[in-house]
Coordinates of C-alpha atoms in Angstrom, one line a residue:
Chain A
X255 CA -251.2 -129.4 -45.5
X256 CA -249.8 -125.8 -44.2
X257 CA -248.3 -124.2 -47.3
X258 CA -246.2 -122.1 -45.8
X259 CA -244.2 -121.1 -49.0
X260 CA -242.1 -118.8 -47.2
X261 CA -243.4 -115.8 -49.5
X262 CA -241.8 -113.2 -47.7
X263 CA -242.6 -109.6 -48.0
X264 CA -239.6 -107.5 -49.6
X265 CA -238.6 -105.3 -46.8
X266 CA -236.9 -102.0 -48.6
X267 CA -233.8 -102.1 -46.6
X268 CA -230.5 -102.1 -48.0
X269 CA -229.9 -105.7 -46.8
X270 CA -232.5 -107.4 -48.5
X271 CA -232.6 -106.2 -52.2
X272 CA -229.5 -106.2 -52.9
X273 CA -226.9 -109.7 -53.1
X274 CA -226.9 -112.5 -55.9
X275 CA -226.8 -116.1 -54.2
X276 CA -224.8 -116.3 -50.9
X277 CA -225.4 -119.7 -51.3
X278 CA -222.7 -119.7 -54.0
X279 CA -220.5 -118.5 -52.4
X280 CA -220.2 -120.0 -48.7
X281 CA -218.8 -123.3 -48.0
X282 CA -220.4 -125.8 -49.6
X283 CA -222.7 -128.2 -48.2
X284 CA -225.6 -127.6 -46.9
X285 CA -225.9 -126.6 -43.7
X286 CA -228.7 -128.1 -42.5
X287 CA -228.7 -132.0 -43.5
X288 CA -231.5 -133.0 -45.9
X289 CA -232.7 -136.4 -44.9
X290 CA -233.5 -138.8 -48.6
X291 CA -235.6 -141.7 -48.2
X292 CA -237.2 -143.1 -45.3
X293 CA -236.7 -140.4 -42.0
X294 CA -235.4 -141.5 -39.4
X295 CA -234.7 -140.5 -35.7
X296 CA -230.9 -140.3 -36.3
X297 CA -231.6 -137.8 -38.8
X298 CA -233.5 -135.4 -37.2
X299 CA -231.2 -135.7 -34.1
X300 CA -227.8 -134.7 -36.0
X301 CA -227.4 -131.3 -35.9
X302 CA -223.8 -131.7 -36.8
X303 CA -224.0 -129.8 -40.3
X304 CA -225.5 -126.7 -38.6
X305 CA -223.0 -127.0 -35.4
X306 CA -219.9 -127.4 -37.9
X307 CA -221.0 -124.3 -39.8
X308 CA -221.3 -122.2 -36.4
X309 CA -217.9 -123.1 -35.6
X310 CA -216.4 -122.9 -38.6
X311 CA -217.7 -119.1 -38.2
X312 CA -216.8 -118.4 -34.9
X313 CA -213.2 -119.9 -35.4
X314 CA -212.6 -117.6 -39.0
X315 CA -214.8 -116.0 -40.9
X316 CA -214.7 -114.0 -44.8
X317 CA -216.6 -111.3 -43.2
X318 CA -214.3 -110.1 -40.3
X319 CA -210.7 -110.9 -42.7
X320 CA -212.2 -108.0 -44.8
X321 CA -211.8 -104.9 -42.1
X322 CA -208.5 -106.5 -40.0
X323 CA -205.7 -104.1 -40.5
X324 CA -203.1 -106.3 -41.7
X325 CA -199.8 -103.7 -40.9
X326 CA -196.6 -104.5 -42.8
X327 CA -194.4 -106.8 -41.2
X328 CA -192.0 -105.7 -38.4
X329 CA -188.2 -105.3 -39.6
X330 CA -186.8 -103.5 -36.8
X331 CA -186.1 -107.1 -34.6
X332 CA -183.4 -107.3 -34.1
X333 CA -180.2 -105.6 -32.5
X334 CA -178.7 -104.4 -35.9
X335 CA -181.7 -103.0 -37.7
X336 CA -183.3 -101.8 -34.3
X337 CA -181.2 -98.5 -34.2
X338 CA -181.4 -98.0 -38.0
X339 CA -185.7 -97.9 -37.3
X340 CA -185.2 -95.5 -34.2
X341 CA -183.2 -93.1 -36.2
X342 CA -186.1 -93.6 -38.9
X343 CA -188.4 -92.8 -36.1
X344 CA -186.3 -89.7 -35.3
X345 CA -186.6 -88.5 -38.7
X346 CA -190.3 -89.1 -39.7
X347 CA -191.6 -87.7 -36.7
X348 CA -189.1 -84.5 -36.3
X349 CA -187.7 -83.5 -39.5
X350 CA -190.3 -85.5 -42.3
X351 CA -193.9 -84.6 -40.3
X352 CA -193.2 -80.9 -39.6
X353 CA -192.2 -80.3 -43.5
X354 CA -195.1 -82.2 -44.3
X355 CA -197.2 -80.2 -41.9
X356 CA -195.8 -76.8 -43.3
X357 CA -196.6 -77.7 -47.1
X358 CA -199.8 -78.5 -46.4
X359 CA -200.6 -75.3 -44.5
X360 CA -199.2 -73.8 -47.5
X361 CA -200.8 -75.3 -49.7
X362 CA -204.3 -74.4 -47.6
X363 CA -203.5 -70.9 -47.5
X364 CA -202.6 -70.5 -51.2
X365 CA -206.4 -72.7 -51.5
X366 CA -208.3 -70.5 -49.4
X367 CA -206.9 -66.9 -50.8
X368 CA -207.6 -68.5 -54.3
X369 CA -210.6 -70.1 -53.3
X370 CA -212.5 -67.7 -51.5
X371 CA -212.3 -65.1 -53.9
X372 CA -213.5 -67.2 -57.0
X373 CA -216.4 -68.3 -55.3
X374 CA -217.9 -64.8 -53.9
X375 CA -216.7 -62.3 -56.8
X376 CA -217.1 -65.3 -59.8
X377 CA -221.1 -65.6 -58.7
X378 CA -222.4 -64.6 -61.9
X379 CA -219.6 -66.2 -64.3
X380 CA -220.6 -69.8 -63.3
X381 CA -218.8 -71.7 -66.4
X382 CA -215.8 -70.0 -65.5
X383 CA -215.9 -70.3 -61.7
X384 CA -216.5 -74.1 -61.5
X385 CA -213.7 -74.4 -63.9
X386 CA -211.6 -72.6 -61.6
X387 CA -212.6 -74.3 -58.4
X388 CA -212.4 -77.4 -60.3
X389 CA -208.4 -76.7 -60.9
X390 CA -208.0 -75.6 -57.0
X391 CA -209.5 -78.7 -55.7
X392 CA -207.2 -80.7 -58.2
X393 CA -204.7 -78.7 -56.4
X394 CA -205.8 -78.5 -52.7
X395 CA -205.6 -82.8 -52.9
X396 CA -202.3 -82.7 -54.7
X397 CA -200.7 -81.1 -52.1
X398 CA -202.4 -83.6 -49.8
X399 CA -201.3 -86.6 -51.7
X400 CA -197.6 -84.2 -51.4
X401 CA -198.1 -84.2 -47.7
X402 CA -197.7 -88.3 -47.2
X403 CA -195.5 -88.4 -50.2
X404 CA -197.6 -89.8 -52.0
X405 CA -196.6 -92.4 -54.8
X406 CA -199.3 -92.7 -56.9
X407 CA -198.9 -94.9 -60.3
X408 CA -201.8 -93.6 -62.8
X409 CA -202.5 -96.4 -65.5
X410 CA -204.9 -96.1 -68.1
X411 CA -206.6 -93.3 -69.9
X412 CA -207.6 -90.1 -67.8
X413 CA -211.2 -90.0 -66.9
X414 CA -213.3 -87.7 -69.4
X415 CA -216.1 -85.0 -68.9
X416 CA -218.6 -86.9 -70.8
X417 CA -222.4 -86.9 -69.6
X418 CA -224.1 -90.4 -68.4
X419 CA -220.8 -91.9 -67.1
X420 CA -219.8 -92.2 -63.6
X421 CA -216.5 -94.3 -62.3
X422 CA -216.5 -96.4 -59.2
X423 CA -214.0 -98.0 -57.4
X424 CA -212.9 -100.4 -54.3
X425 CA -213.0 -98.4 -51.3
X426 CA -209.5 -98.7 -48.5
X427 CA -210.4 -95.2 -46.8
X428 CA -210.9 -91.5 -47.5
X429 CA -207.7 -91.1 -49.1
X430 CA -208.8 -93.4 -52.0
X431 CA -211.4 -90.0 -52.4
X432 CA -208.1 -87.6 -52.5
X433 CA -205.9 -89.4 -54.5
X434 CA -208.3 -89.8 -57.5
X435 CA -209.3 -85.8 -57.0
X436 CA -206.2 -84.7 -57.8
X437 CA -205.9 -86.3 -60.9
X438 CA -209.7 -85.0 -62.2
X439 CA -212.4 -83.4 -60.5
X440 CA -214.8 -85.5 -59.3
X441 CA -218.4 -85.3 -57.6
X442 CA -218.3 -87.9 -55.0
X443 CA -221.1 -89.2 -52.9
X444 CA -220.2 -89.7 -49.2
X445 CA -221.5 -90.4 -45.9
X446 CA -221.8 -86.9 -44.2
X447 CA -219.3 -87.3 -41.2
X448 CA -218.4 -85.0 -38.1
X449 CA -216.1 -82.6 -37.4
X450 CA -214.0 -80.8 -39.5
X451 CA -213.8 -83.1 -42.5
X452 CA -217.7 -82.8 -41.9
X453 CA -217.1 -78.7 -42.7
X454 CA -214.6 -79.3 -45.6
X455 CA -217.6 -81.5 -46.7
X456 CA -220.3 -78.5 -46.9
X457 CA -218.1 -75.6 -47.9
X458 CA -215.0 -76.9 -50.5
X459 CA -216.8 -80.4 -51.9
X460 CA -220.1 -78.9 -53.0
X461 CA -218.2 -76.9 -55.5
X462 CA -217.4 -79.8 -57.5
X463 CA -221.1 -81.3 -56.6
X464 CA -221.3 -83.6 -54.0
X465 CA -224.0 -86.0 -52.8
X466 CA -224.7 -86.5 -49.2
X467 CA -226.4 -89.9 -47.9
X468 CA -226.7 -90.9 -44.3
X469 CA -226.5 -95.0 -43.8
X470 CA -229.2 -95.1 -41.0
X471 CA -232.0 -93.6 -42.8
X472 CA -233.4 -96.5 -44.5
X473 CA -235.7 -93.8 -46.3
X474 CA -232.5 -92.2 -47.3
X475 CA -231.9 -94.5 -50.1
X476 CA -234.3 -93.8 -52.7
X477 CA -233.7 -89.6 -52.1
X478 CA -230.3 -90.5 -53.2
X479 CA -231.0 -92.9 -56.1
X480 CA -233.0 -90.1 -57.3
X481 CA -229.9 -87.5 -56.9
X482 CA -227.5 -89.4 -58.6
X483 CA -230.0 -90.1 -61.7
X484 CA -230.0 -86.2 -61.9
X485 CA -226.7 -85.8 -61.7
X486 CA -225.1 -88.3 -64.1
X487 CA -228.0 -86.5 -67.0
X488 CA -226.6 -83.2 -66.6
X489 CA -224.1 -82.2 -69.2
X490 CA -221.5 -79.9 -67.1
X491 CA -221.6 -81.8 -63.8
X492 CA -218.3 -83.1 -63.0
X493 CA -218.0 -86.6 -63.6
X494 CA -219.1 -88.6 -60.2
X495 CA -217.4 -91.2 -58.5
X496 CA -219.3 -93.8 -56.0
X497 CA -217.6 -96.5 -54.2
X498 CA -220.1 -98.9 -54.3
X499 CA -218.8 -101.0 -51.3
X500 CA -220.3 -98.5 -49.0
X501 CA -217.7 -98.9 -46.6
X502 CA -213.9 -99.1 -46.1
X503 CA -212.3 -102.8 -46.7
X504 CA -208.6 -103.8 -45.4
X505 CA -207.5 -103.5 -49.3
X506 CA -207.1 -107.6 -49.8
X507 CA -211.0 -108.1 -50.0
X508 CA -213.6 -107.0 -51.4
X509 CA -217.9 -106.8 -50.1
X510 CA -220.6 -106.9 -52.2
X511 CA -221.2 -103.7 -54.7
X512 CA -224.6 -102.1 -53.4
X513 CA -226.6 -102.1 -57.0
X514 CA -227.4 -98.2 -56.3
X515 CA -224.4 -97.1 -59.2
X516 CA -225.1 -99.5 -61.7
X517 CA -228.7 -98.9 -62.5
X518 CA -228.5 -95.1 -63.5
X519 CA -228.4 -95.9 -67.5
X520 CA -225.1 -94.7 -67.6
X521 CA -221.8 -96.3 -69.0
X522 CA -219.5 -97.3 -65.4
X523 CA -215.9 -96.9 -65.8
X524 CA -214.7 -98.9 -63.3
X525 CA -211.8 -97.6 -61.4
X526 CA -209.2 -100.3 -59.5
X527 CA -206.9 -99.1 -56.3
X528 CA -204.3 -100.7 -54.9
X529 CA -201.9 -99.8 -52.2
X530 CA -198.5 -100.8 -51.7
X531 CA -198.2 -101.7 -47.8
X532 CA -194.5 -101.3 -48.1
X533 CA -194.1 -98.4 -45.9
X534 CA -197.6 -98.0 -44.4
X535 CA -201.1 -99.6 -44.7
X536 CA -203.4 -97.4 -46.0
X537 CA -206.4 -98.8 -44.3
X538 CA -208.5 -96.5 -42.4
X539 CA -209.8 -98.9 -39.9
X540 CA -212.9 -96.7 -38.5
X541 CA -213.3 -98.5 -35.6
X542 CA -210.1 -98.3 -34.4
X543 CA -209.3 -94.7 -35.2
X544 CA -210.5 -91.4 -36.3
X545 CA -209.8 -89.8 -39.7
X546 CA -207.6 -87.6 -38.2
X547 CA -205.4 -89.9 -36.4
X548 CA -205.2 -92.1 -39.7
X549 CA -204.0 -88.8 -41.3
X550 CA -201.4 -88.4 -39.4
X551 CA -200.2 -91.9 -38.9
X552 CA -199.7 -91.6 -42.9
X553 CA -197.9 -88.0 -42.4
X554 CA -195.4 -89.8 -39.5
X555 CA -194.7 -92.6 -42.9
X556 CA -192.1 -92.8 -45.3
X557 CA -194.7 -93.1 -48.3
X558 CA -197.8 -93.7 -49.2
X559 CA -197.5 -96.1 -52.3
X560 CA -200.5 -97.0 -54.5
X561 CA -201.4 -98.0 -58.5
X562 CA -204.4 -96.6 -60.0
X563 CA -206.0 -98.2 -62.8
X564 CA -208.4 -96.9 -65.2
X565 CA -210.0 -99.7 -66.5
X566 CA -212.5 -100.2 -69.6
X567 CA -216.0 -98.8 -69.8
X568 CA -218.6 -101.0 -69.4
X569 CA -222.1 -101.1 -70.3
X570 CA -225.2 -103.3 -69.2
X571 CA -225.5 -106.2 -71.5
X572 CA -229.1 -106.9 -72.5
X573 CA -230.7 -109.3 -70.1
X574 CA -228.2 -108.8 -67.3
X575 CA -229.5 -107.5 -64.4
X576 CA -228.3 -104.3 -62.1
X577 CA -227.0 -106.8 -59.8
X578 CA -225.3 -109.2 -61.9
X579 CA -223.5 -105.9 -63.6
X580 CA -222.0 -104.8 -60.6
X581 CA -220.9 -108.0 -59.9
X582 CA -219.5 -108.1 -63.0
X583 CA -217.6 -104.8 -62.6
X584 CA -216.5 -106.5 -58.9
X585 CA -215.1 -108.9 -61.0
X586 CA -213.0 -106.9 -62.7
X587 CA -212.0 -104.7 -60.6
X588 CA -210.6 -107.6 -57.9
X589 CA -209.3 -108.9 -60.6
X590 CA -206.9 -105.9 -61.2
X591 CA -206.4 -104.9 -57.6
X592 CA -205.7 -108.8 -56.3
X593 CA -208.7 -108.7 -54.1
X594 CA -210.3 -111.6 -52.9
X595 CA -214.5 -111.6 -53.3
X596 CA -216.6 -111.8 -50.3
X597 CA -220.4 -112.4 -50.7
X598 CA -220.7 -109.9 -47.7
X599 CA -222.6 -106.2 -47.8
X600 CA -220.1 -103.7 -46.2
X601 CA -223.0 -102.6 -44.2
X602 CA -223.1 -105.3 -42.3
X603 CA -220.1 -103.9 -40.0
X604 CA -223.1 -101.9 -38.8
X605 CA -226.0 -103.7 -38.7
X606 CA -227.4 -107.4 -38.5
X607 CA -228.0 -109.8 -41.4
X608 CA -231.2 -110.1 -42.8
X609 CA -232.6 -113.3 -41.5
X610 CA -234.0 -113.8 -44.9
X611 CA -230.7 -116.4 -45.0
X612 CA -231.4 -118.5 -42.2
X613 CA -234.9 -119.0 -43.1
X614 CA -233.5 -120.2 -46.8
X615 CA -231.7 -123.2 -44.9
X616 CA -234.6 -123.3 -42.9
X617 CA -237.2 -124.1 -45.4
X618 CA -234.9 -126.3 -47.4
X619 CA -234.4 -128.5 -44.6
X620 CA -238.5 -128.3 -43.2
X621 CA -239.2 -129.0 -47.1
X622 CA -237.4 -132.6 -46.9
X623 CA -238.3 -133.1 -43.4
X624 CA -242.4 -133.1 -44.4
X625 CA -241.6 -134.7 -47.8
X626 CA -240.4 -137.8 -45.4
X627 CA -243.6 -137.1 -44.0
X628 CA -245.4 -137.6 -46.9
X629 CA -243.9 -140.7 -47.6
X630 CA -244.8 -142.1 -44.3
X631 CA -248.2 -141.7 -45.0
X632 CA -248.5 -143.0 -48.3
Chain B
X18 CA -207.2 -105.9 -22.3
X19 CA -209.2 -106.5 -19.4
X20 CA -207.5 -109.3 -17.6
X21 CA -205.8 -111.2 -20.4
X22 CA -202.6 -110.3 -21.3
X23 CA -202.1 -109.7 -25.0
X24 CA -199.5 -112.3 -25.3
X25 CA -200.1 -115.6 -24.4
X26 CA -197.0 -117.5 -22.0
X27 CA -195.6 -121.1 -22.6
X28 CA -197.5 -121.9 -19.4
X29 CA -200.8 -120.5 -20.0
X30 CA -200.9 -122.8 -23.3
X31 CA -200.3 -125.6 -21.8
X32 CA -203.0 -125.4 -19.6
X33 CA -205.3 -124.3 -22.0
X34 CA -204.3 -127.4 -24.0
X35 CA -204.4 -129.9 -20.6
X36 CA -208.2 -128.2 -20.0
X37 CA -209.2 -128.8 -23.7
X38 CA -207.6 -132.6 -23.1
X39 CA -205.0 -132.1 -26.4
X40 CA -207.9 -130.9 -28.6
X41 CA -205.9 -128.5 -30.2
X42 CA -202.1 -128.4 -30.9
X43 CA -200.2 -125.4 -29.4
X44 CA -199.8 -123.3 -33.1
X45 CA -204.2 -123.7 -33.1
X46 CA -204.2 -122.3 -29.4
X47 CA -202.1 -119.3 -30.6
X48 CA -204.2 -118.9 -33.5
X49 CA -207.6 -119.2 -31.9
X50 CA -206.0 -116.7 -29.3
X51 CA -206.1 -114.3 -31.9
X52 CA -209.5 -114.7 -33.0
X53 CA -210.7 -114.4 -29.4
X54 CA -208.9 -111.0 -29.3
X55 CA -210.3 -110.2 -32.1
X56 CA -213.4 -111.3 -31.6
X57 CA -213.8 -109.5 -27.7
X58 CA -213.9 -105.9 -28.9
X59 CA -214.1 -104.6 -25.9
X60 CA -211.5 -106.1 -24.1
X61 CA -213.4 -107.8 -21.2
X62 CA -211.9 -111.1 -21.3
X63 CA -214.7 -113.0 -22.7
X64 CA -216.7 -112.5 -25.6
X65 CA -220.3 -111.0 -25.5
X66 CA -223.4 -112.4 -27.5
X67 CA -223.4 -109.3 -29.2
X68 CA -219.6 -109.5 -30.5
X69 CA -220.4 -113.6 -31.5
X70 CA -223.3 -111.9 -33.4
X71 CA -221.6 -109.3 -35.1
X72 CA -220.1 -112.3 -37.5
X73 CA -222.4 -112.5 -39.9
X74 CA -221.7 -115.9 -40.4
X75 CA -222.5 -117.3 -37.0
X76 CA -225.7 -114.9 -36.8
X77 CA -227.9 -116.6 -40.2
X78 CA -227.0 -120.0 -38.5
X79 CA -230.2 -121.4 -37.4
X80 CA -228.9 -122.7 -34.2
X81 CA -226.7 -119.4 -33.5
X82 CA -229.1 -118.4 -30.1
X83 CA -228.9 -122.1 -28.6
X84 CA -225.2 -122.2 -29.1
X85 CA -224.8 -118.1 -28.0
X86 CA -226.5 -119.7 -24.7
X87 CA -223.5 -121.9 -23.4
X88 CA -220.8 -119.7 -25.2
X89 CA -221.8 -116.5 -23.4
X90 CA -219.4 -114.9 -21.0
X91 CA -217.0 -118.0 -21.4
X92 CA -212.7 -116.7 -20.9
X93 CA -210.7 -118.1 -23.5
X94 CA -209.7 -121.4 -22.0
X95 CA -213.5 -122.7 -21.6
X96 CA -213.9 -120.8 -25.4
X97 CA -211.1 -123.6 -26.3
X98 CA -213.0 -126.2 -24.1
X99 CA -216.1 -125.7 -26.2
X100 CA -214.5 -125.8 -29.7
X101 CA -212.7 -128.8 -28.8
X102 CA -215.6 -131.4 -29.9
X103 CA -215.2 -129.8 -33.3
X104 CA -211.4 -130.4 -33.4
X105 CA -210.0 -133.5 -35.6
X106 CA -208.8 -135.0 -32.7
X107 CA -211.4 -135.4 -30.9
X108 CA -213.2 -138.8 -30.0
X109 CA -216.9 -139.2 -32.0
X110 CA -218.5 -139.8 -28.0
X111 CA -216.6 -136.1 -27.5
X112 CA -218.7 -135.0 -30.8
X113 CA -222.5 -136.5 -29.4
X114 CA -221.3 -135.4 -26.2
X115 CA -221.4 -131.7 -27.5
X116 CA -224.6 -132.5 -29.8
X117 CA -226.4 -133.9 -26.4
X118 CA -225.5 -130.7 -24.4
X119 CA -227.1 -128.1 -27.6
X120 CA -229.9 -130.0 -26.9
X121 CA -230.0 -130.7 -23.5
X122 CA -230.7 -126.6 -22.3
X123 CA -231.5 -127.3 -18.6
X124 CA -228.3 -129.8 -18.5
X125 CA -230.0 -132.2 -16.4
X126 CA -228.8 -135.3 -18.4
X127 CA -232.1 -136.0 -19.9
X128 CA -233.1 -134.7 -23.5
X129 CA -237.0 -134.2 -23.1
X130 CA -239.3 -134.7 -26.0
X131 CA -240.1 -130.6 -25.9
X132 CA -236.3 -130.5 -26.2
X133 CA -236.0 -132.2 -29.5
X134 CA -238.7 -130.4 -30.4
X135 CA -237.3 -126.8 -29.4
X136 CA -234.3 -127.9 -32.1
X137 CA -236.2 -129.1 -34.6
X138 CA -238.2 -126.0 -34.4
X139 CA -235.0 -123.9 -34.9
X140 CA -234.1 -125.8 -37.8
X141 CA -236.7 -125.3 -39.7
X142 CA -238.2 -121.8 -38.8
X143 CA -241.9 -121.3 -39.5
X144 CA -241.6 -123.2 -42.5
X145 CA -243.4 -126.4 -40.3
X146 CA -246.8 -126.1 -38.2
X147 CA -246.5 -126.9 -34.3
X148 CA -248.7 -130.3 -35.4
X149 CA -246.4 -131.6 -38.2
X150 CA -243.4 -131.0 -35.8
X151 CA -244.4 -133.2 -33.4
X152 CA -246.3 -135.9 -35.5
X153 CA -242.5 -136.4 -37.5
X154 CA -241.0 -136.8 -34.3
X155 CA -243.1 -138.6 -32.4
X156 CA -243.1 -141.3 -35.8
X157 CA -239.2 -141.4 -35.9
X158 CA -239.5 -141.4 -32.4
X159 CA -241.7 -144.6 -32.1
X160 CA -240.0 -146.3 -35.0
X161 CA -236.5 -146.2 -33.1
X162 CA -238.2 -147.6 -30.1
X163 CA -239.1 -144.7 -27.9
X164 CA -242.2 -143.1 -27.4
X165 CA -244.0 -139.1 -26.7
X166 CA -242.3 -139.2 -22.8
X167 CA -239.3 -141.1 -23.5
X168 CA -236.6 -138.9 -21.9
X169 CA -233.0 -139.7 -23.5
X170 CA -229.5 -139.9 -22.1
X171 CA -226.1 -139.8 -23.0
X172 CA -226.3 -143.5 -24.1
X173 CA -229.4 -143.1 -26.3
X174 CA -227.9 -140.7 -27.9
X175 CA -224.7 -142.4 -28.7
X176 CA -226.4 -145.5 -29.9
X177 CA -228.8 -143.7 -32.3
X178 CA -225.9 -141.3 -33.5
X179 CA -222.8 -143.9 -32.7
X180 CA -223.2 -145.7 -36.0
X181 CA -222.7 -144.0 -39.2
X182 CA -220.0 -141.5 -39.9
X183 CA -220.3 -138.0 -37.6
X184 CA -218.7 -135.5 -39.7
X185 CA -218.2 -132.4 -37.3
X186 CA -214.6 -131.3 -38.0
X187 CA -213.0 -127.3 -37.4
X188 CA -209.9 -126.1 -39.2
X189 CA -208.3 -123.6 -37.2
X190 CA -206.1 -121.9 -39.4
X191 CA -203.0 -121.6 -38.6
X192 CA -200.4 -119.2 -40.5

């Protein structure tokens, strides 16, 4: 009899290694149905298990609800309120977004002439200079956060500069980054992106340490394992911060936590952010505009409201794997924030699923088929 | 958006809902409007393989490429035609209906023996050889009363489906 066992070789992509049962968490029922007893023809024609799952996908699915910008609801309908929202209009855009625009260009020119000399003429005090570039990044994003009015709520003990820690949290867009900064200084590992934030990237950010990865190396992964083991040993690095999602999620979900964070050996201090869509949603929707048109769609807002919670250290248990940790911390985390749990990997806004899935079903199903195979020719 | 307006008219939901013969209430066509929106990225009026792919839902399904053949390039009011065998309201001869066409790929009425096995082969990957394929279904075959060149229709289908419950129910969600 063919043994096909279905031993399939481990591919070292991200997609593969990294989820708990997706089984557990899709809608229950197998999708394939498993014939008992005697097979029959009407078995092996009804597909309808498999066809009701396809459409139940193409009609809704948990995977596209996570990245859908979910805006806050229109008041301005009707004839009373609609002038009241055009003189709001008036305001944000010509009085609120030029004040806004003039802080921060303040507050980048105070940075720089702070900034520029520290680094060059504080080369051989190195203790003292990264505590001063610490401060003036702390600074730099407060006067971001200033520049959308920000409204941040900071619950829970402040992060501490202890070694073999690092803090992660749910992931809305780059602002989550600048909001935390400004509170501590952070190393932050990030996606190296174009243009200008791509420059503040390489000159500002690897002051406080910073850790660059690029998601379409698939080779990429285990250089940056390695980096963030090094960093989270040394003593005076600044304490890092990963968002383990890997990508940004519309802030009522929440994907699967890539296992990369949670198997350094370090404590995780788990980090929970929610936003208030009360005046704007903070979503940065990538594909549907650039970081710099988010930015200023958030500068032309009343406020940008969010809580920040510092939640409780956690360690891995003995016997608990990497991956059942960062579920755990996922847990916890959605939990605090009011996110709902998908079973999907962020990365799969870019890329296909593995078919490892489908061949799951697959062998389930050709497993009972030959077993009613078996009992034919007994 | 390409040639469909982004708001859908009381007229153009009716006729979606005549096409789909009731399937679907008017609040589902709104709501499945939606999704098509969202689902055709690009704005071209129907939705690509690619974008049905891009759910990973619909793309571990085993049948996902046989279905991706009659849903690509359809507008929204054949997209509606297609989910309507999966509605609640529909008839279970809508349902085999819809199950004879997955398998019927050339749509010449008859459902071939290589046909049944092209599905079963989907189904269960390369977890089955070529040879144990097509001895289980040329032995269910034979038992229900066909043989190796039978070719089935619409009315075989029903009779060896017809009987027992067909579970093949959709909720659109409507909010």
């Amino acid at each position: 009899m063919n043994s096909s066992e279905g031993k399939l070789k481990s591919s070292s992509s991200e997609l593969d290694l990294d989820r708990p049962n997706i089984e557990d968490y899709l809608p229950s029922g197998s999708s394939i149905q498993e014939p008992h007893g005697k097979l029959r023809l009407r078995d092996l024609l009804d597909i309808s298990p498999a066809l009701t799952e396809a459409a139940g996908a193409i009609v809704d699915d948990s995977f596209t609800r996570c990245f859908k910008s979910n805006p806050p609801e229109l008041w301005n309908w009707n004839v009373y309120l609609f002038p009241l929202w055009c003189c709001g209009v008036v305001f944000r855009y010509l009085i609120l977004f030029p004040m806004r625009a003039l802080v921060l260009t303040i507050g980048w020119i105070i940075f720089l002439s702070c900034f520029i000399p520290v680094h060059f003429l504080l080369k051989g005090n190195d203790n003292l200079r990264k505590k001063m570039e610490r401060a003036l990044v702390e600074l730099i994003c407060s006067f971001f956060v200033a520049s959308w009015t920000g409204v941040v709520k900071y619950h829970g003990p402040r992060p501490s500069m202890r070694p073999k820690q690092v803090f992660v949290a749910n992931h809305t867009s780059m602002i989550d980054f600048i909001i935390l900064e400004q509170m501590t200084a952070f190393a932050v590992i990030m996606q190296k992106h174009p243009g200008w934030v791509g420059l503040l990237q390489s000159t500002i950010l690897e002051s406080v340490g910073c850790i660059w990865f690029n998601r379409s190396e698939a080779k990429d992964r285990e250089i940056v394992t390695r980096k963030l083991r090094e960093h989270s040993q040394g003593a005076d690095n600044n304490p890092l911060l990963i968002f383990p999602e890997g990508t940004c999620v519309n802030n009522q979900y929440s994907v699967m936590f890539k296992k990369g964070a949670f198997e350094l050996g370090c404590t995780v201090c788990p980090i929970a952010i929610k936003y208030n869509k009360i005046f704007v949603d903070a979503f940065w929707n990538s594909r549907k505009q650039s970081f710099t048109m988010h930015l200023l769609q958030l500068m032309t807002s009343w406020a940008v409201v969010c809580d920040v919670w510092y939640l409780e250290p956690q360690n891995l248990r003995p016997g608990e794997t990497p991956i059942e940790f960062a579920e755990r911390i996922r847990d916890i985390i959605s939990v605090r924030a009011g996110l709902k749990k998908v079973p999907w990997d962020g990365y799969l806004k870019y890329s296909r699923p593995s078919p490892k899935h489908r061949e799951r079903k697959q062998q389930s199903f050709a497993e009972s088929v030959l077993r009613g195979l078996e009992l034919e020719e007994k | 958006m390409g040639n469909t307006s982004s708001m859908l008219t009381q007229y153009d939901i009716e006729e979606v809902q005549q096409h789909c013969n009731n399937a679907f209430s008017q609040q589902e066509i709104v709501s499945l409007y939606e999704r098509f929106c969202q689902l055709d990225r690009n704005g071209g009026g129907f939705v690509s393989g690619e974008e049905f792919l891009s759910v990973p839902e619909f793309a571990v399904n085993p049948l996902s490429q046989r279905l991706l053949r009659m849903l690509d390039g359809l507008n929204f009011k054949e997209f509606v035609a297609f989910l309507s065998a999966f509605s609640p309201r529909a008839t279970v001869q809508q349902k085999i209906e819809f199950i004879f066409k997955v398998y019927d790929s050339d749509g010449n009425g008859k459902v071939t023996f290589n046909d049944m096995l092209d599905v079963l082969h989907d189904l269960t990957g390369q977890f089955i050889s070529e040879q144990q394929s097509e001895q289980v279904l040329t032995k269910v075959l034979e038992e229900a009363g066909y043989n190796k060149e039978s070719l089935l229709v619409m009315s075989d289908f029903v009779k060896i489906l017809g009987s027992s419950g067909l579970k093949m129910e959709v909720e659109v969600p409507v909010d």
